[in-house]
Short mmCIF file of N, CA and C in Angstrom, two decimals:
data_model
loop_
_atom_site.label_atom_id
_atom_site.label_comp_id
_atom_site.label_asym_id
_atom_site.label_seq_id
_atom_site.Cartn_x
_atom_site.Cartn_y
_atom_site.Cartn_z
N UNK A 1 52.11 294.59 169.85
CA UNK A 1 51.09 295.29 169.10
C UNK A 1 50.57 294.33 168.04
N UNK A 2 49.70 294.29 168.03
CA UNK A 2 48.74 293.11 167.40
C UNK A 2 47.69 293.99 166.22
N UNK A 3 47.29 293.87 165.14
CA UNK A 3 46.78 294.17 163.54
C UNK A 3 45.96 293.46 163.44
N UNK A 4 44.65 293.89 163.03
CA UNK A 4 43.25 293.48 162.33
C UNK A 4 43.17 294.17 161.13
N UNK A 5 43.36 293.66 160.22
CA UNK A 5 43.18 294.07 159.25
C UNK A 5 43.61 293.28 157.46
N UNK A 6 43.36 293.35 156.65
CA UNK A 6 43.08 292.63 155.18
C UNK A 6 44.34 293.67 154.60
N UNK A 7 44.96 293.27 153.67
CA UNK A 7 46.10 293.55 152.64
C UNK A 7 45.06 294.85 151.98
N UNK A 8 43.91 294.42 151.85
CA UNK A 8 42.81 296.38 150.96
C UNK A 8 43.73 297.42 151.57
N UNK A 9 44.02 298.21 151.54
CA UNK A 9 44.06 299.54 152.24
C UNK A 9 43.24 300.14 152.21
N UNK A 10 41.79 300.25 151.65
CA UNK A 10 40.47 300.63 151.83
C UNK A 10 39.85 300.38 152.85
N UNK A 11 40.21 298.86 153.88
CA UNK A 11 39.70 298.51 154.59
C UNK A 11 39.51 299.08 155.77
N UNK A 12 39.23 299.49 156.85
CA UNK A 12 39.16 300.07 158.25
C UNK A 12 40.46 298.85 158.68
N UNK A 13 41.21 299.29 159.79
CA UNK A 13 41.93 298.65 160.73
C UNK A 13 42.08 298.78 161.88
N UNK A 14 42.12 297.73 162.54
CA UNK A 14 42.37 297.98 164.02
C UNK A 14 43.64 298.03 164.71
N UNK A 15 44.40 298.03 165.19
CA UNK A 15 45.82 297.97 165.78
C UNK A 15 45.09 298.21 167.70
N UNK A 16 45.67 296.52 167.87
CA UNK A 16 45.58 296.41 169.34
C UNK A 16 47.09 296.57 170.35
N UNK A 17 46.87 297.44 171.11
CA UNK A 17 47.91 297.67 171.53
C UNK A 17 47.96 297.30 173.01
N UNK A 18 49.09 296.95 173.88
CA UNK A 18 48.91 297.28 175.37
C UNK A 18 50.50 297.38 175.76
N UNK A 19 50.55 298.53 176.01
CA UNK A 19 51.47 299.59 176.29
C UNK A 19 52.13 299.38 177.88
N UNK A 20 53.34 299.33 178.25
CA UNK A 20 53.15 298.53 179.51
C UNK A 20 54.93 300.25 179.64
N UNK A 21 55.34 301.09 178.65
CA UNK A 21 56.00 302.24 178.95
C UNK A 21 55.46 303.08 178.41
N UNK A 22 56.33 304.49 178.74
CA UNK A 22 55.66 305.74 177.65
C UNK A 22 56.50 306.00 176.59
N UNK A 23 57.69 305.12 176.50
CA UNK A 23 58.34 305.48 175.20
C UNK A 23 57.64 304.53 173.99
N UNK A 24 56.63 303.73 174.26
CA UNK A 24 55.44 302.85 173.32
C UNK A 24 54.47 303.59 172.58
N UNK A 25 54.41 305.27 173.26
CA UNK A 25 53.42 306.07 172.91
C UNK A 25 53.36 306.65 171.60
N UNK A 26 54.68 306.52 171.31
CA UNK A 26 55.34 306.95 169.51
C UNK A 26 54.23 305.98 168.70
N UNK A 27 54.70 304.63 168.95
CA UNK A 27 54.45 303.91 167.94
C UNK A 27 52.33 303.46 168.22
N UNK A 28 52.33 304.24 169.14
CA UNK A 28 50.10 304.01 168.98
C UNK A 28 50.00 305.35 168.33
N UNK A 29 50.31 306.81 168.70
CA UNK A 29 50.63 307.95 167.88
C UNK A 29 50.78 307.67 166.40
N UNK A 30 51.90 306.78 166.01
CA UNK A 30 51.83 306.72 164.32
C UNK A 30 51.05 305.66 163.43
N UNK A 31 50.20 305.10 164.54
CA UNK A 31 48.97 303.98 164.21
C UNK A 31 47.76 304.99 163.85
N UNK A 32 47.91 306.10 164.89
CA UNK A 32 46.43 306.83 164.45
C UNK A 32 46.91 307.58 163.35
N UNK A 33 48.06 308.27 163.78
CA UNK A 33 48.31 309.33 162.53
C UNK A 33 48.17 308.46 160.76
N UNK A 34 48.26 307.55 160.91
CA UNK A 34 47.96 306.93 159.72
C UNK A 34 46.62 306.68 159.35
N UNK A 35 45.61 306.66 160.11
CA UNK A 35 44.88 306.14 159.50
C UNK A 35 43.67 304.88 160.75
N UNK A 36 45.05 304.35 161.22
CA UNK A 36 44.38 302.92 161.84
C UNK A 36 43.20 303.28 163.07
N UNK A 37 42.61 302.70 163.47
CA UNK A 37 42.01 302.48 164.89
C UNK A 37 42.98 302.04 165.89
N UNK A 38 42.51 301.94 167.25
CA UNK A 38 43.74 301.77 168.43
C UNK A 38 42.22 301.27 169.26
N UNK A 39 42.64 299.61 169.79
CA UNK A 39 42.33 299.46 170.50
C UNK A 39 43.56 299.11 171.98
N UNK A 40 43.17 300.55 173.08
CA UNK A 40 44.49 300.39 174.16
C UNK A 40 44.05 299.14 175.31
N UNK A 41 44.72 298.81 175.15
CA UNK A 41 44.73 297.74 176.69
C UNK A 41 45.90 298.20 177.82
N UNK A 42 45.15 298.92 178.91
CA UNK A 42 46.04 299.41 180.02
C UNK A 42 46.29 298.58 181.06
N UNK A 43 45.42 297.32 180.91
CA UNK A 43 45.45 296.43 182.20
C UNK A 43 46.62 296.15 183.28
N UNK A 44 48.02 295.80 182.08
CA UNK A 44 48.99 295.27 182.77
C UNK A 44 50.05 296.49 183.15
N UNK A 45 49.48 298.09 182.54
CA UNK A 45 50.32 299.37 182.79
C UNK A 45 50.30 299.48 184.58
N UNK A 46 51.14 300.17 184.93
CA UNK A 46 51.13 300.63 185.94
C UNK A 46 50.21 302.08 185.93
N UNK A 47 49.58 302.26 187.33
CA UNK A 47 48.70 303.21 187.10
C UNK A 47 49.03 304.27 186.89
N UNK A 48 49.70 304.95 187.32
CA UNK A 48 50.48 306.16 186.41
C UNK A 48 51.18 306.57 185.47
N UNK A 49 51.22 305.12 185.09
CA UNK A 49 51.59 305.09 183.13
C UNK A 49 50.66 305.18 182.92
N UNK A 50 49.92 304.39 182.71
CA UNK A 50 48.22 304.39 182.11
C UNK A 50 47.58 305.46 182.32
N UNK A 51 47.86 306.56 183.35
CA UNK A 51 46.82 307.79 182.80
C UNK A 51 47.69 308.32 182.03
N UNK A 52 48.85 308.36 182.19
CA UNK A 52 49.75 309.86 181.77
C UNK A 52 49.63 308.90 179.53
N UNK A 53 49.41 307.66 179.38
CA UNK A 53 49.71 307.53 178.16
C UNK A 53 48.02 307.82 177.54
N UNK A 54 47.06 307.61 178.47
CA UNK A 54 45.44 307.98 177.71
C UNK A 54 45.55 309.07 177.87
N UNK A 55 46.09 310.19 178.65
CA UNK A 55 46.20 311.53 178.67
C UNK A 55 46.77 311.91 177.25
N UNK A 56 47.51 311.73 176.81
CA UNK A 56 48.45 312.20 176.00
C UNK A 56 47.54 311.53 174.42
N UNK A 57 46.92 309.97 174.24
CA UNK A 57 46.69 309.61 173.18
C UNK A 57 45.90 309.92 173.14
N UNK A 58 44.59 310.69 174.16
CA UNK A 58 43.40 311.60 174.20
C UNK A 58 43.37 312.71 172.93
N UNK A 59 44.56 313.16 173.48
CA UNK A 59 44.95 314.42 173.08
C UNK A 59 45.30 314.32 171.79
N UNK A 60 45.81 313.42 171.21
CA UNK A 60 46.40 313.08 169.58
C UNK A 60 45.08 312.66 169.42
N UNK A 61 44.32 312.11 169.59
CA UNK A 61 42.60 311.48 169.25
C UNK A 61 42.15 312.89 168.61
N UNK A 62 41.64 313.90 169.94
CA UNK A 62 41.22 315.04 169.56
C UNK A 62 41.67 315.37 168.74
N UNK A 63 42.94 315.72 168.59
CA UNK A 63 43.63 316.47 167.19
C UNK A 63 43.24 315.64 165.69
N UNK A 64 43.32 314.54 165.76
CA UNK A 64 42.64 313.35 164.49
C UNK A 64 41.46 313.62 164.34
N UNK A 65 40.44 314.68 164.99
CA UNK A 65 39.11 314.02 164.81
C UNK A 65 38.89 312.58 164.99
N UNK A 66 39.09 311.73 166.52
CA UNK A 66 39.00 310.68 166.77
C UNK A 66 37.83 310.97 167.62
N UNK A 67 37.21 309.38 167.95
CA UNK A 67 36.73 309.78 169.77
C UNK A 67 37.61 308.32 170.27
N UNK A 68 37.20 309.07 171.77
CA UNK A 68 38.15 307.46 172.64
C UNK A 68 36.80 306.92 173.06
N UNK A 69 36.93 306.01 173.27
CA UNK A 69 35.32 304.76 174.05
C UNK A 69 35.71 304.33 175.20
N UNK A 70 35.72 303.90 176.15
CA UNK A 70 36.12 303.08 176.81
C UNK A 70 35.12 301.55 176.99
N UNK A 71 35.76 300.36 176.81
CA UNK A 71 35.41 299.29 176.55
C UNK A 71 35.49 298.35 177.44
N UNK A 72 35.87 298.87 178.55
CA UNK A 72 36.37 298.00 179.68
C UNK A 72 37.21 298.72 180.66
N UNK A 73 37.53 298.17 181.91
CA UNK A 73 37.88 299.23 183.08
C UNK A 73 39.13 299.97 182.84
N UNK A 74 40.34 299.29 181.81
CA UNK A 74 41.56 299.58 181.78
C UNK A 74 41.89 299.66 179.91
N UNK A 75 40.36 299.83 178.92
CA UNK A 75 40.74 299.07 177.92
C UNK A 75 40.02 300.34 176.77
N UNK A 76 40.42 301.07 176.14
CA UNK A 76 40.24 302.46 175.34
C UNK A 76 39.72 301.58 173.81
N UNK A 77 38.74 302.12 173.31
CA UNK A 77 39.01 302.11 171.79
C UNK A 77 39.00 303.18 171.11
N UNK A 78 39.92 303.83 170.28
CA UNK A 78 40.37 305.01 169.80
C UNK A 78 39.31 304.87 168.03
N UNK A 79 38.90 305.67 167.71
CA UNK A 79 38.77 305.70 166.32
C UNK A 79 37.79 306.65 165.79
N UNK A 80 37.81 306.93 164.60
CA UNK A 80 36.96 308.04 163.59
C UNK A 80 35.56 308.43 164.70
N UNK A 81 35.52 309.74 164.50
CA UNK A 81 34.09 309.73 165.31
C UNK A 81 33.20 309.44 164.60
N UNK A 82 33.21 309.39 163.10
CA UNK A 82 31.95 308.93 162.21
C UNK A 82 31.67 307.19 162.23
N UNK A 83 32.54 306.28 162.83
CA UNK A 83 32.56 305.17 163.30
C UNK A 83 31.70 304.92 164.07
N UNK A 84 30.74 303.64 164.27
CA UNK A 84 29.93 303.34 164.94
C UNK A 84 30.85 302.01 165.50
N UNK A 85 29.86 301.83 167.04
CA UNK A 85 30.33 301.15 167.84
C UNK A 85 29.04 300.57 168.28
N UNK A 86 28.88 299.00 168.09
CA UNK A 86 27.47 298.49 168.79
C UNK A 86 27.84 297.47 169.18
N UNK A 87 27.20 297.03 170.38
CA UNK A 87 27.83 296.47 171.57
C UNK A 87 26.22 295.69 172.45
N UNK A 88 25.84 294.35 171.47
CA UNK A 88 24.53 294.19 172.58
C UNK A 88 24.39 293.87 173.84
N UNK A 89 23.60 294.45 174.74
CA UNK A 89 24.12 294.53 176.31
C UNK A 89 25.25 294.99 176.92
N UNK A 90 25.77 295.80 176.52
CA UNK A 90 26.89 296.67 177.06
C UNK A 90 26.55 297.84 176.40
N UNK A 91 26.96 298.83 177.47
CA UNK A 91 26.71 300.24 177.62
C UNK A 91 28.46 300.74 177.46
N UNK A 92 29.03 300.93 176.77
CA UNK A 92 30.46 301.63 176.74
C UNK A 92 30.24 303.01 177.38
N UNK A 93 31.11 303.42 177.20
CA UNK A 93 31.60 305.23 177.65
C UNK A 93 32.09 305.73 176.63
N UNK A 94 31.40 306.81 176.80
CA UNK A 94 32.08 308.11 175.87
C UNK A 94 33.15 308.58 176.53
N UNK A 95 34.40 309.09 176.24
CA UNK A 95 35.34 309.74 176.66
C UNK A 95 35.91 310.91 176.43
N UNK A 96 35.57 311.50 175.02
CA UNK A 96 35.46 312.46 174.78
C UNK A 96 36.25 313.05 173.36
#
């Protein structure tokens, strides 16, 4: 799990994650519950980890008032829905 972010605590943060079990799901869970952003990288999950853990961090998103993005075929970005996301020449996904 990899951190973007400045010593401010004012600052926005990112916390990059790529989750490769589901007992990993605690510690992206207490990244959002704090506060941070989550960018997931599912690439190297097996495919039925990887839905059953965006299933579940969906679901903690919703409850945060988050949205999820998707950024790539296997690759989530979690964060504030009042957050903007701009991206020139790429079209992301809404997820919900």
């Amino acid at each position: 799990m990899y951190s973007v972010a400045s010593s401010d605590n004012m600052r926005p943060r990112i916390v990059i994650c790529a989750p490769d079990r589901l007992e990993q799901t605690e510690d992206i869970v207490d990244q959002l519950q704090s506060g941070s952003s989550v960018l997931l990288n599912l690439e190297t999950s097996r495919r039925d980890i990887a839905r059953r853990l965006l299933d579940f961090i969906a679901g903690v998103a919703y409850h945060n008032d988050n949205q999820v993005r998707r950024v790539a075929r296997s690759a989530y970005l979690i964060l504030p829905y009042n957050a903007e996301v701009e991206a020139d020449g790429y079209d992301d996904q809404y997820c919900g």
